PDB file of C-alpha atoms in Angstrom:
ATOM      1  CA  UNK Z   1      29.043 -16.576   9.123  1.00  0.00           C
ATOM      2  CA  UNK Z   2      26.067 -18.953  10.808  1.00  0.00           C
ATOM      3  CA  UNK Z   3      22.482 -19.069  10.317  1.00  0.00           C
ATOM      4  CA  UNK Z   4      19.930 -20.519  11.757  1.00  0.00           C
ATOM      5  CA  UNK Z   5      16.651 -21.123  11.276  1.00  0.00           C
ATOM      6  CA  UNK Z   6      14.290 -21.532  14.184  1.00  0.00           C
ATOM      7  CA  UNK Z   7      10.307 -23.130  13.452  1.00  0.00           C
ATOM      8  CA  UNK Z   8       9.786 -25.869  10.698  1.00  0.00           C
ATOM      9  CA  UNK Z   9       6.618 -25.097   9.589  1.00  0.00           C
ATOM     10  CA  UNK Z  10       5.802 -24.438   6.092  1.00  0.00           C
ATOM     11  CA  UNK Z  11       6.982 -20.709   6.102  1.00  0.00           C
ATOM     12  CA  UNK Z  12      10.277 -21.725   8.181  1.00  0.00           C
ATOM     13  CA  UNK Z  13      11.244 -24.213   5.860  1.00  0.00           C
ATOM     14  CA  UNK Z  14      10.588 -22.255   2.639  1.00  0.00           C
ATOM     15  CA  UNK Z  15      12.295 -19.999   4.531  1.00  0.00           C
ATOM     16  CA  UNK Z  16      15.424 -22.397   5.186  1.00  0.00           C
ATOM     17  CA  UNK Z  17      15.344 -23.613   1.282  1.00  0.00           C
ATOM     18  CA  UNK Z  18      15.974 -20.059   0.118  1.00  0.00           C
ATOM     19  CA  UNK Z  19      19.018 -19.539   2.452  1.00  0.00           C
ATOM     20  CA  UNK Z  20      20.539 -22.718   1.937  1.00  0.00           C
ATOM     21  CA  UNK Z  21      21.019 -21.790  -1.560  1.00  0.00           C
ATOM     22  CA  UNK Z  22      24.116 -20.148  -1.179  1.00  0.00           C
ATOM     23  CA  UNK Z  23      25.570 -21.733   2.439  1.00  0.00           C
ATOM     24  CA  UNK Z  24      24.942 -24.285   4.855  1.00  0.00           C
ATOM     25  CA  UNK Z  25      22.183 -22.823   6.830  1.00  0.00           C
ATOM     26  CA  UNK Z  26      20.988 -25.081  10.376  1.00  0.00           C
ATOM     27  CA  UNK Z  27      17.099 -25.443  11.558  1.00  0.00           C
ATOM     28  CA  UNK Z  28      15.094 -26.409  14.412  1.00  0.00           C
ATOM     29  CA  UNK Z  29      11.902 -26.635  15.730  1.00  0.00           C
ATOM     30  CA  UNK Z  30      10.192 -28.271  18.669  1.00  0.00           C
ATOM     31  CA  UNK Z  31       9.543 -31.320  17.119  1.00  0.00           C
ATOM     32  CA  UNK Z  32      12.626 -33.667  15.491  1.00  0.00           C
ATOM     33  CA  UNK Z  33      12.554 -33.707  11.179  1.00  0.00           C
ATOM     34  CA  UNK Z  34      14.507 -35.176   8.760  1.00  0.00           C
ATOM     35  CA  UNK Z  35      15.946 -32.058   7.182  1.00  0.00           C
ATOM     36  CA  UNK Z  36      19.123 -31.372   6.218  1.00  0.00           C
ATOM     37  CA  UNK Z  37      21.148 -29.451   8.917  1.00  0.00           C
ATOM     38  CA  UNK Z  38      18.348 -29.985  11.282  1.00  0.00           C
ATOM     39  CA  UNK Z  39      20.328 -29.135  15.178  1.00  0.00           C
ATOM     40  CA  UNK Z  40      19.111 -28.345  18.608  1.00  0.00           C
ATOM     41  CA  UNK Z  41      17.641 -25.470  19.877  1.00  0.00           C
ATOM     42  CA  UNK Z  42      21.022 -24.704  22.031  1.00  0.00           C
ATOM     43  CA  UNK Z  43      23.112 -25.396  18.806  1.00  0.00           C
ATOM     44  CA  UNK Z  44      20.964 -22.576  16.894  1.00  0.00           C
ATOM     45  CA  UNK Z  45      20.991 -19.709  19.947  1.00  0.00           C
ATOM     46  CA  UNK Z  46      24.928 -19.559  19.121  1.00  0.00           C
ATOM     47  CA  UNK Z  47      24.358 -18.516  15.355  1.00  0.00           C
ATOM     48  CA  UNK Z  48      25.632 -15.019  14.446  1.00  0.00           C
ATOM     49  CA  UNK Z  49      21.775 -14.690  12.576  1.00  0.00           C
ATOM     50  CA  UNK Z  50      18.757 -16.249  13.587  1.00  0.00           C
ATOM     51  CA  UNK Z  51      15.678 -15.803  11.426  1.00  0.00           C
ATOM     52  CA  UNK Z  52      12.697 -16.803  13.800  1.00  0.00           C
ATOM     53  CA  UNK Z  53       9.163 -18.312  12.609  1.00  0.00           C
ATOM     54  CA  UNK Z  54       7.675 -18.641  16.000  1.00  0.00           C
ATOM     55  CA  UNK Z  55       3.796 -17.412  15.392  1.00  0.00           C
ATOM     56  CA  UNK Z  56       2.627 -14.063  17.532  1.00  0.00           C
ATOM     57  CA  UNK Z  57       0.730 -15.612  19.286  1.00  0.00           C
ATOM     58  CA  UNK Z  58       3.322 -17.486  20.967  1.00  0.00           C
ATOM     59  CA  UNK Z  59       6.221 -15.916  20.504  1.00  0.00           C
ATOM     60  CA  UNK Z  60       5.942 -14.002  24.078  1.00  0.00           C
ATOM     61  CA  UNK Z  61       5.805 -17.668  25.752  1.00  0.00           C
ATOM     62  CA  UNK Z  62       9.098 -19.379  23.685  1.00  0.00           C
ATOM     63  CA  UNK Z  63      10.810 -16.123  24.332  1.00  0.00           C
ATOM     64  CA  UNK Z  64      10.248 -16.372  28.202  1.00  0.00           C
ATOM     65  CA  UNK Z  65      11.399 -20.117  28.270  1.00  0.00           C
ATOM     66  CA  UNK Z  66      13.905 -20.573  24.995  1.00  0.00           C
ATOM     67  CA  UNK Z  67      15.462 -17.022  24.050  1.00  0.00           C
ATOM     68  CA  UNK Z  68      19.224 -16.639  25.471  1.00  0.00           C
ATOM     69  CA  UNK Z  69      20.733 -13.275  23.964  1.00  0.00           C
ATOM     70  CA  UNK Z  70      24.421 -13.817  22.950  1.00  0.00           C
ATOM     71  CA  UNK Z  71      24.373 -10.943  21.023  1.00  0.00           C
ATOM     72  CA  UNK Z  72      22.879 -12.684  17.644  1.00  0.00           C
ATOM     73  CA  UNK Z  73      20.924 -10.586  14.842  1.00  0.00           C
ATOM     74  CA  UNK Z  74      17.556 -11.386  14.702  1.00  0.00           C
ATOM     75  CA  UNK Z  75      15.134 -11.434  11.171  1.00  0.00           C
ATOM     76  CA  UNK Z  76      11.487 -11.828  12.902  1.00  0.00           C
ATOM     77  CA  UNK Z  77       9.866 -13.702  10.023  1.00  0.00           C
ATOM     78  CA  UNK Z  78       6.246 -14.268  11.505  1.00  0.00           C
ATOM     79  CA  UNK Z  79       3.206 -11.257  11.329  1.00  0.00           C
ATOM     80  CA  UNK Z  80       1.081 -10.587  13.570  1.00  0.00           C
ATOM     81  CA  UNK Z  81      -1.001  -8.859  17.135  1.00  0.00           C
ATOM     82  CA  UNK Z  82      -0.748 -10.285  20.417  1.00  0.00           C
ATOM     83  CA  UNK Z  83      -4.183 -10.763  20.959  1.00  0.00           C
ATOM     84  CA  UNK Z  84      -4.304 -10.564  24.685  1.00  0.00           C
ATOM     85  CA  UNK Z  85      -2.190  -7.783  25.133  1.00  0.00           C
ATOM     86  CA  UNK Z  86      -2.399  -5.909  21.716  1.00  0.00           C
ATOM     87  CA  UNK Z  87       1.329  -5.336  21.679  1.00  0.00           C
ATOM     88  CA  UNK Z  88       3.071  -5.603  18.035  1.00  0.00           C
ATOM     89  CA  UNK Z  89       6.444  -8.072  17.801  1.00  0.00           C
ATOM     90  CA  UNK Z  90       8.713  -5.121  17.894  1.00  0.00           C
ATOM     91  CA  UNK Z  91       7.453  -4.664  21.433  1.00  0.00           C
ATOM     92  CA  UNK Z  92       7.830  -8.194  22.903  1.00  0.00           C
ATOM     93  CA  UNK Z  93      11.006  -8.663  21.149  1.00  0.00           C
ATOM     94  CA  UNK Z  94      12.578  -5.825  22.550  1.00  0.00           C
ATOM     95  CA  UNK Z  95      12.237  -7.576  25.905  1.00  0.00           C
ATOM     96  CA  UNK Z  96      14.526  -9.884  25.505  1.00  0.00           C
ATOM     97  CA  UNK Z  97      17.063  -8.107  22.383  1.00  0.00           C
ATOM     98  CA  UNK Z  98      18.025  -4.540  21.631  1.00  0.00           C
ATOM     99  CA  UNK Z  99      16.295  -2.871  18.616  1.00  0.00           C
ATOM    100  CA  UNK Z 100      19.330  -2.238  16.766  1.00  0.00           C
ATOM    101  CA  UNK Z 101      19.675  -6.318  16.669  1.00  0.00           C
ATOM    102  CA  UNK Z 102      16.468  -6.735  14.883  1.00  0.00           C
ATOM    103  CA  UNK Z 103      14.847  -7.137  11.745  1.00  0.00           C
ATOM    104  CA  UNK Z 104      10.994  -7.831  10.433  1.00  0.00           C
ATOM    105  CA  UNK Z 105      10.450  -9.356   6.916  1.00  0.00           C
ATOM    106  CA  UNK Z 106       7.220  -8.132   4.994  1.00  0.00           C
ATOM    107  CA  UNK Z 107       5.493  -8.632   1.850  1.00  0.00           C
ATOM    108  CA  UNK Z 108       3.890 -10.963  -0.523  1.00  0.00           C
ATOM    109  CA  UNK Z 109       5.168 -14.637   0.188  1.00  0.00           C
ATOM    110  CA  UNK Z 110       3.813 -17.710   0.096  1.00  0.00           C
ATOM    111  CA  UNK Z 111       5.565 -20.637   1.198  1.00  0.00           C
ATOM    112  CA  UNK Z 112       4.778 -22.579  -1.241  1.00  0.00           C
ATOM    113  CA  UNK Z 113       6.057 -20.405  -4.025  1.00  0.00           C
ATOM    114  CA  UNK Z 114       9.078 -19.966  -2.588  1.00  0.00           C
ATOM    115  CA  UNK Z 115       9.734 -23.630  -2.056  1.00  0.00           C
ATOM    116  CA  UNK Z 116       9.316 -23.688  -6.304  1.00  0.00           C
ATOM    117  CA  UNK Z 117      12.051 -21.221  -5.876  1.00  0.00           C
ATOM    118  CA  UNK Z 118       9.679 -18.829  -7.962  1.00  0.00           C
ATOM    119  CA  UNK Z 119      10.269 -15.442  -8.016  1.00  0.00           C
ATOM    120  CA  UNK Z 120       9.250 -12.528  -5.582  1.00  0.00           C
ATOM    121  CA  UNK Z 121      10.356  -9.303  -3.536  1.00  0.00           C
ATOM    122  CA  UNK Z 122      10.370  -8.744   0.354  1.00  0.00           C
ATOM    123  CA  UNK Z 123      11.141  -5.671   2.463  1.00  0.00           C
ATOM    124  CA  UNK Z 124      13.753  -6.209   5.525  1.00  0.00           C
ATOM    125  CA  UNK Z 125      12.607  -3.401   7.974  1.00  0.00           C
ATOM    126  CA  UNK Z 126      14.935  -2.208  10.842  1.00  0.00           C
ATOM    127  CA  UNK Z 127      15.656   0.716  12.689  1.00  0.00           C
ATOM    128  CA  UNK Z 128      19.433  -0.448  11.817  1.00  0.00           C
ATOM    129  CA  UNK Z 129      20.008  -0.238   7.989  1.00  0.00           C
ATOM    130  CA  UNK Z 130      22.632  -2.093   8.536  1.00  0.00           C
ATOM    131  CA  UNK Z 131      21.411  -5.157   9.979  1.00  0.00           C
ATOM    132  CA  UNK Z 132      18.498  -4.604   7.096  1.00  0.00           C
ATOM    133  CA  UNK Z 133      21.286  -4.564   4.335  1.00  0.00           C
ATOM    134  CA  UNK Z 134      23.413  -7.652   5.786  1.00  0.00           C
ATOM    135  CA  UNK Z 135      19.625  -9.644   6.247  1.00  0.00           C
ATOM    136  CA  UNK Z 136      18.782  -8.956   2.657  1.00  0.00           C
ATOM    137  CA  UNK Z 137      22.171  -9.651   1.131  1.00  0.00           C
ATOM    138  CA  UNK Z 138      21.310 -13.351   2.355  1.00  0.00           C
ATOM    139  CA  UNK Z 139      18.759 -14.071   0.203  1.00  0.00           C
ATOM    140  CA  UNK Z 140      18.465 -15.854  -3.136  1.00  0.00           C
ATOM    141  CA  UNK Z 141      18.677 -14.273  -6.761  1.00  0.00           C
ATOM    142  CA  UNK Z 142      15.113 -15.112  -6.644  1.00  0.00           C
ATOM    143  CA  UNK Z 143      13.917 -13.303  -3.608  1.00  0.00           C
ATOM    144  CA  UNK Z 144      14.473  -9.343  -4.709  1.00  0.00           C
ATOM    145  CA  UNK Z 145      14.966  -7.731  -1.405  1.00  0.00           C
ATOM    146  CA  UNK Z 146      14.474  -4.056  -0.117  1.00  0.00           C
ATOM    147  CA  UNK Z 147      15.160  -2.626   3.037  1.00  0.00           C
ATOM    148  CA  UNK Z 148      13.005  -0.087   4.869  1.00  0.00           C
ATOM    149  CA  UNK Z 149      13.450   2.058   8.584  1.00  0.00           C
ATOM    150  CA  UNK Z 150       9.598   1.756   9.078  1.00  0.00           C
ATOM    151  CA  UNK Z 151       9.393  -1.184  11.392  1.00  0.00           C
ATOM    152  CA  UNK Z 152       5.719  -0.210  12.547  1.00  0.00           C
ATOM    153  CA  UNK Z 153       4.393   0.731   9.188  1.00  0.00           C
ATOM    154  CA  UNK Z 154       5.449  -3.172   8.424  1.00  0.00           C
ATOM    155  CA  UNK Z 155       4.135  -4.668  11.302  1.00  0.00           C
ATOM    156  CA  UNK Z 156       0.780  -2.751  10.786  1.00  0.00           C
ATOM    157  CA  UNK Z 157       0.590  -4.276   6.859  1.00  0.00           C
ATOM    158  CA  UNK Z 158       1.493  -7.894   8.126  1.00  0.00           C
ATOM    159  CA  UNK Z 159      -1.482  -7.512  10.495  1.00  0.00           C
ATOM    160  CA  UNK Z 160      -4.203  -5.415   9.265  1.00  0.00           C
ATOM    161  CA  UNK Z 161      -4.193  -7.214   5.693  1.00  0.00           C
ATOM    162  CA  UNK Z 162      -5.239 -10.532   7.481  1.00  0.00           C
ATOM    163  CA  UNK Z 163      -8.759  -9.242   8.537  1.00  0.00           C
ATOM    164  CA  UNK Z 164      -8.908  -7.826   5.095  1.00  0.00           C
ATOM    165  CA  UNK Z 165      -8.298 -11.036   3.700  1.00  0.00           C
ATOM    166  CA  UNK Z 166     -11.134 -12.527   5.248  1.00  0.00           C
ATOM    167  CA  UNK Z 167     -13.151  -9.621   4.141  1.00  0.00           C
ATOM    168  CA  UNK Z 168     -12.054 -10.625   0.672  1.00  0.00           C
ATOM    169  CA  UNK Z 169     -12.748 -14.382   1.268  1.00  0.00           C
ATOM    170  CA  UNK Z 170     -16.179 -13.841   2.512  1.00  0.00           C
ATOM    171  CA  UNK Z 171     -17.346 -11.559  -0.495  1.00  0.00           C
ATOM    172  CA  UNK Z 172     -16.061 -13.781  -2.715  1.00  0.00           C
ATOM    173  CA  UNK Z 173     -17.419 -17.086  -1.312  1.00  0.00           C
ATOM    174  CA  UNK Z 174     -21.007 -14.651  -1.566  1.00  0.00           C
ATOM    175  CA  UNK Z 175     -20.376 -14.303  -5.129  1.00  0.00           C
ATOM    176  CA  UNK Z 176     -20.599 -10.442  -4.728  1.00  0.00           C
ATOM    177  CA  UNK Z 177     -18.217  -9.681  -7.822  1.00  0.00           C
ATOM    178  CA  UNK Z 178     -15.195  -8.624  -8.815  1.00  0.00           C
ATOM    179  CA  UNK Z 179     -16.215  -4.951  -8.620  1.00  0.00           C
ATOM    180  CA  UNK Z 180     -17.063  -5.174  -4.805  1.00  0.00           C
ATOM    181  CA  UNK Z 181     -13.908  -7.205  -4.218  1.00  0.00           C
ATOM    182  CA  UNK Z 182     -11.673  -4.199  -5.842  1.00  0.00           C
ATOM    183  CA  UNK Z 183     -13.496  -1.916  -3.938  1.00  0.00           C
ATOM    184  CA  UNK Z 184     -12.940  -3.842  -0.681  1.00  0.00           C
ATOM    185  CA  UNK Z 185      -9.438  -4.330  -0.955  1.00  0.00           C
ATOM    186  CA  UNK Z 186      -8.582  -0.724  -2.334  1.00  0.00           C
ATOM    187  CA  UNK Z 187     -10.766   0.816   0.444  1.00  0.00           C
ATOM    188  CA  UNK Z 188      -9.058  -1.512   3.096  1.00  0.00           C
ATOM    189  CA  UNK Z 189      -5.368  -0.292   2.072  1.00  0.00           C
ATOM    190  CA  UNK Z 190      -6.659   2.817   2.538  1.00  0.00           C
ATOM    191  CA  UNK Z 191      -7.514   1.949   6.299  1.00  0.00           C
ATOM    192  CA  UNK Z 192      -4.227   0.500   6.598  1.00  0.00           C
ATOM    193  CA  UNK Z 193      -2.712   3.381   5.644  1.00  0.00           C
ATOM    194  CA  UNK Z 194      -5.018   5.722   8.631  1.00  0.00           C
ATOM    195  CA  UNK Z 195      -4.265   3.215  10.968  1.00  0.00           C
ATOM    196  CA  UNK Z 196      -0.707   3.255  10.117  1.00  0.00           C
ATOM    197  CA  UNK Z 197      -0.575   7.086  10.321  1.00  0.00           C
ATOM    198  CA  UNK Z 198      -1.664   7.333  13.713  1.00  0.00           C
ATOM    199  CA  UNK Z 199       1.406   4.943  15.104  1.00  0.00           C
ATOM    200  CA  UNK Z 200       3.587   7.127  13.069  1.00  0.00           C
ATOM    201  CA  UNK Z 201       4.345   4.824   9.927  1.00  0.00           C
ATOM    202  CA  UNK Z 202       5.125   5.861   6.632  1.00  0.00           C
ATOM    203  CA  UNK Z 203       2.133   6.058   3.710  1.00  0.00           C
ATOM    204  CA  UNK Z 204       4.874   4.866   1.391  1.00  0.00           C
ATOM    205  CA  UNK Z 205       5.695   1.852   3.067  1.00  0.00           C
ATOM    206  CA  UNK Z 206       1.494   0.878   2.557  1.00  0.00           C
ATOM    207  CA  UNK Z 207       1.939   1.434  -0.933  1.00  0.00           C
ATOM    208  CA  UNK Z 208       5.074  -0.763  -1.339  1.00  0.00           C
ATOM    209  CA  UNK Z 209       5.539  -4.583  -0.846  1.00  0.00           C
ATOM    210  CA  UNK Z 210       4.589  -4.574   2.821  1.00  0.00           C
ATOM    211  CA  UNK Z 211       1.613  -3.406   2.230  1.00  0.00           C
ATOM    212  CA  UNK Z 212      -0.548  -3.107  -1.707  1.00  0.00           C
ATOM    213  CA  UNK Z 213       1.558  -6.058  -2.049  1.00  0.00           C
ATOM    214  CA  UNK Z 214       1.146  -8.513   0.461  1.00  0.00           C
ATOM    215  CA  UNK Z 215      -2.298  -7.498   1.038  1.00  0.00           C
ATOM    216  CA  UNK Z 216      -3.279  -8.458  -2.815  1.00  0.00           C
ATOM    217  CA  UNK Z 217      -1.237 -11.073  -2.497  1.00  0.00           C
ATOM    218  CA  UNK Z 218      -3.663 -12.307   0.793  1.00  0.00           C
ATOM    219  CA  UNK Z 219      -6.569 -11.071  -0.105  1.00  0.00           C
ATOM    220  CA  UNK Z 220      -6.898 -12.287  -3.840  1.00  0.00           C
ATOM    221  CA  UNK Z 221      -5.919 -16.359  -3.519  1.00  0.00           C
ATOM    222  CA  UNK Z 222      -7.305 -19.556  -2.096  1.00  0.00           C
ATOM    223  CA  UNK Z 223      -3.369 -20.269  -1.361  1.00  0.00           C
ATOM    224  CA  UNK Z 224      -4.152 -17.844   1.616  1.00  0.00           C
ATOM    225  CA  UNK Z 225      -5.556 -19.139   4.978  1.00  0.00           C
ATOM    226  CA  UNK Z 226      -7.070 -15.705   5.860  1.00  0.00           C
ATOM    227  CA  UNK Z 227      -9.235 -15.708   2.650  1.00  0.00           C
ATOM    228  CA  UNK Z 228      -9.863 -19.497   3.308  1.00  0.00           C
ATOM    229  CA  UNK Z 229     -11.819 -18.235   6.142  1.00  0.00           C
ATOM    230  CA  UNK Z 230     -13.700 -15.925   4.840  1.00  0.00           C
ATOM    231  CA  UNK Z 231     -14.592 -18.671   1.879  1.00  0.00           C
ATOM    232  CA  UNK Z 232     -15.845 -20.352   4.535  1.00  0.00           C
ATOM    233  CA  UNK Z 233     -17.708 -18.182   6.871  1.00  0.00           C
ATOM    234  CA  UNK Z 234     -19.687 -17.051   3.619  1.00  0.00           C
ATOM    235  CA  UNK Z 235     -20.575 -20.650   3.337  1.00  0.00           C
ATOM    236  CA  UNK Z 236     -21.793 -20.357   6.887  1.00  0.00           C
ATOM    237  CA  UNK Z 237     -18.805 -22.430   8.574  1.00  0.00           C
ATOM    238  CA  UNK Z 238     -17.406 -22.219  12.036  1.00  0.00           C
ATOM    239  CA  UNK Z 239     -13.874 -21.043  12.366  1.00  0.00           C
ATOM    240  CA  UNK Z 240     -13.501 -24.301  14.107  1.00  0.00           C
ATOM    241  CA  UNK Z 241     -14.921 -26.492  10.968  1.00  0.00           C
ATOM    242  CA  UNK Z 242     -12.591 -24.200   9.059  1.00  0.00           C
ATOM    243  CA  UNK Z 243      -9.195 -24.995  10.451  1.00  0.00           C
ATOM    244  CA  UNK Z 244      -9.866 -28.447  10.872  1.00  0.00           C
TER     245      UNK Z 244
END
């Protein structure tokens, strides 16, 4: 069995820490690092599994000029909208691999954490439970892992809890209170959950990790880059001033 991991970022590289716990696992990125295992991009594109940590917004770009499909199993590890198109990552992946080759991993994670090797529970969705159940049996006694059919109810969670985040961030960094933050983020699952409902996702999977989860996770910590924002937008910030 290979596996590779391809981005180096924070998230890719907790992400290559908890795999390596078990096995030899190989990374790349577009940049060199001195990380154990670290290979080309060629070397990775002939591992059996690739877990990818390219961000959505340019994921449609690196497929178009890296991707070669040799028939590998894909875990999609980033969240996210193509903002200039509005597709989801289930659509521009399936451009260049076949559904039943692909995986998306939800709920509450930060990189950090997981780099402490401190515990926490994910979802692997796929239309192919069996490509879910072989991508969650690679994970570490400290990741519990689920697997779950409803691709698009994931995808919506991963997506929709970042603007709730900064929703969170902003009436927090107004001092509004605790009671108007509860009400924010329990009103905004329930949004999720609407939204959800009209692409056909499941109200369970909003309840679950992928969504109540990850979106208290996001929307309840200055840890989280989305409530970060909203911190400082309340403070009267530019988004530029704010991810410089």
């Amino acid at each position: 069995m290979s596996i590779g991991v391809i981005g180096a970022g924070k998230w890719g590289s907790a992400l290559h820490f908890a795999l390596s716990q078990n096995r030899d696992v190989l990374i790349t990125s577009r940049t060199p690092r001195e990380i154990k295992n670290f290979v080309s991009l060629d070397a990775i594109l002939e591992c059996e599994y690739l877990v990818i940590t390219v961000p959505a917004q340019q994921v449609a770009a690196w497929l178009e000029e890296n991707f070669v499909f040799k028939n590998q199993k894909i875990l999609v590890a980033s969240k996210g909208i193509e903002a200039t198109s509005g597709r989801f990552l289930n659509e521009i992946y399936s451009e260049y691999v076949p559904n039943e080759n692909i995986a998306f991993l939800s709920g509450p994670s930060f990189a950090t954490e997981v780099m402490q090797s401190l515990p926490t529970a994910l979802v692997v969705n796929s239309s192919n439970e069996r490509v879910a159940q072989e991508f969650a049996a690679l994970f570490p006694s400290f990741i519990k892992t689920y697997t779950s059919t409803d691709v698009m109810g994931a995808e919506i969670s991963g997506a929709y809890k970042n603007v709730i985040a900064i929703a969170a961030g902003i009436c927090s960094g107004l001092a509004l209170g605790n009671n108007a933050a509860a009400a924010l983020i329990s009103r905004g699952l329930v949004e999720m959950e609407r939204f959800g409902a009209a692409y056909g996702a499941k109200k369970d999977t909003f309840l679950g990790l992928s969504g109540a989860g990850d979106l208290f996770l996001t929307a309840s910590s200055t840890m989280s880059r989305n409530f970060r924002v909203g911190l400082g937008l309340a403070k009267g910030l530019t988004q530029q001033e704010i991810l410089t």
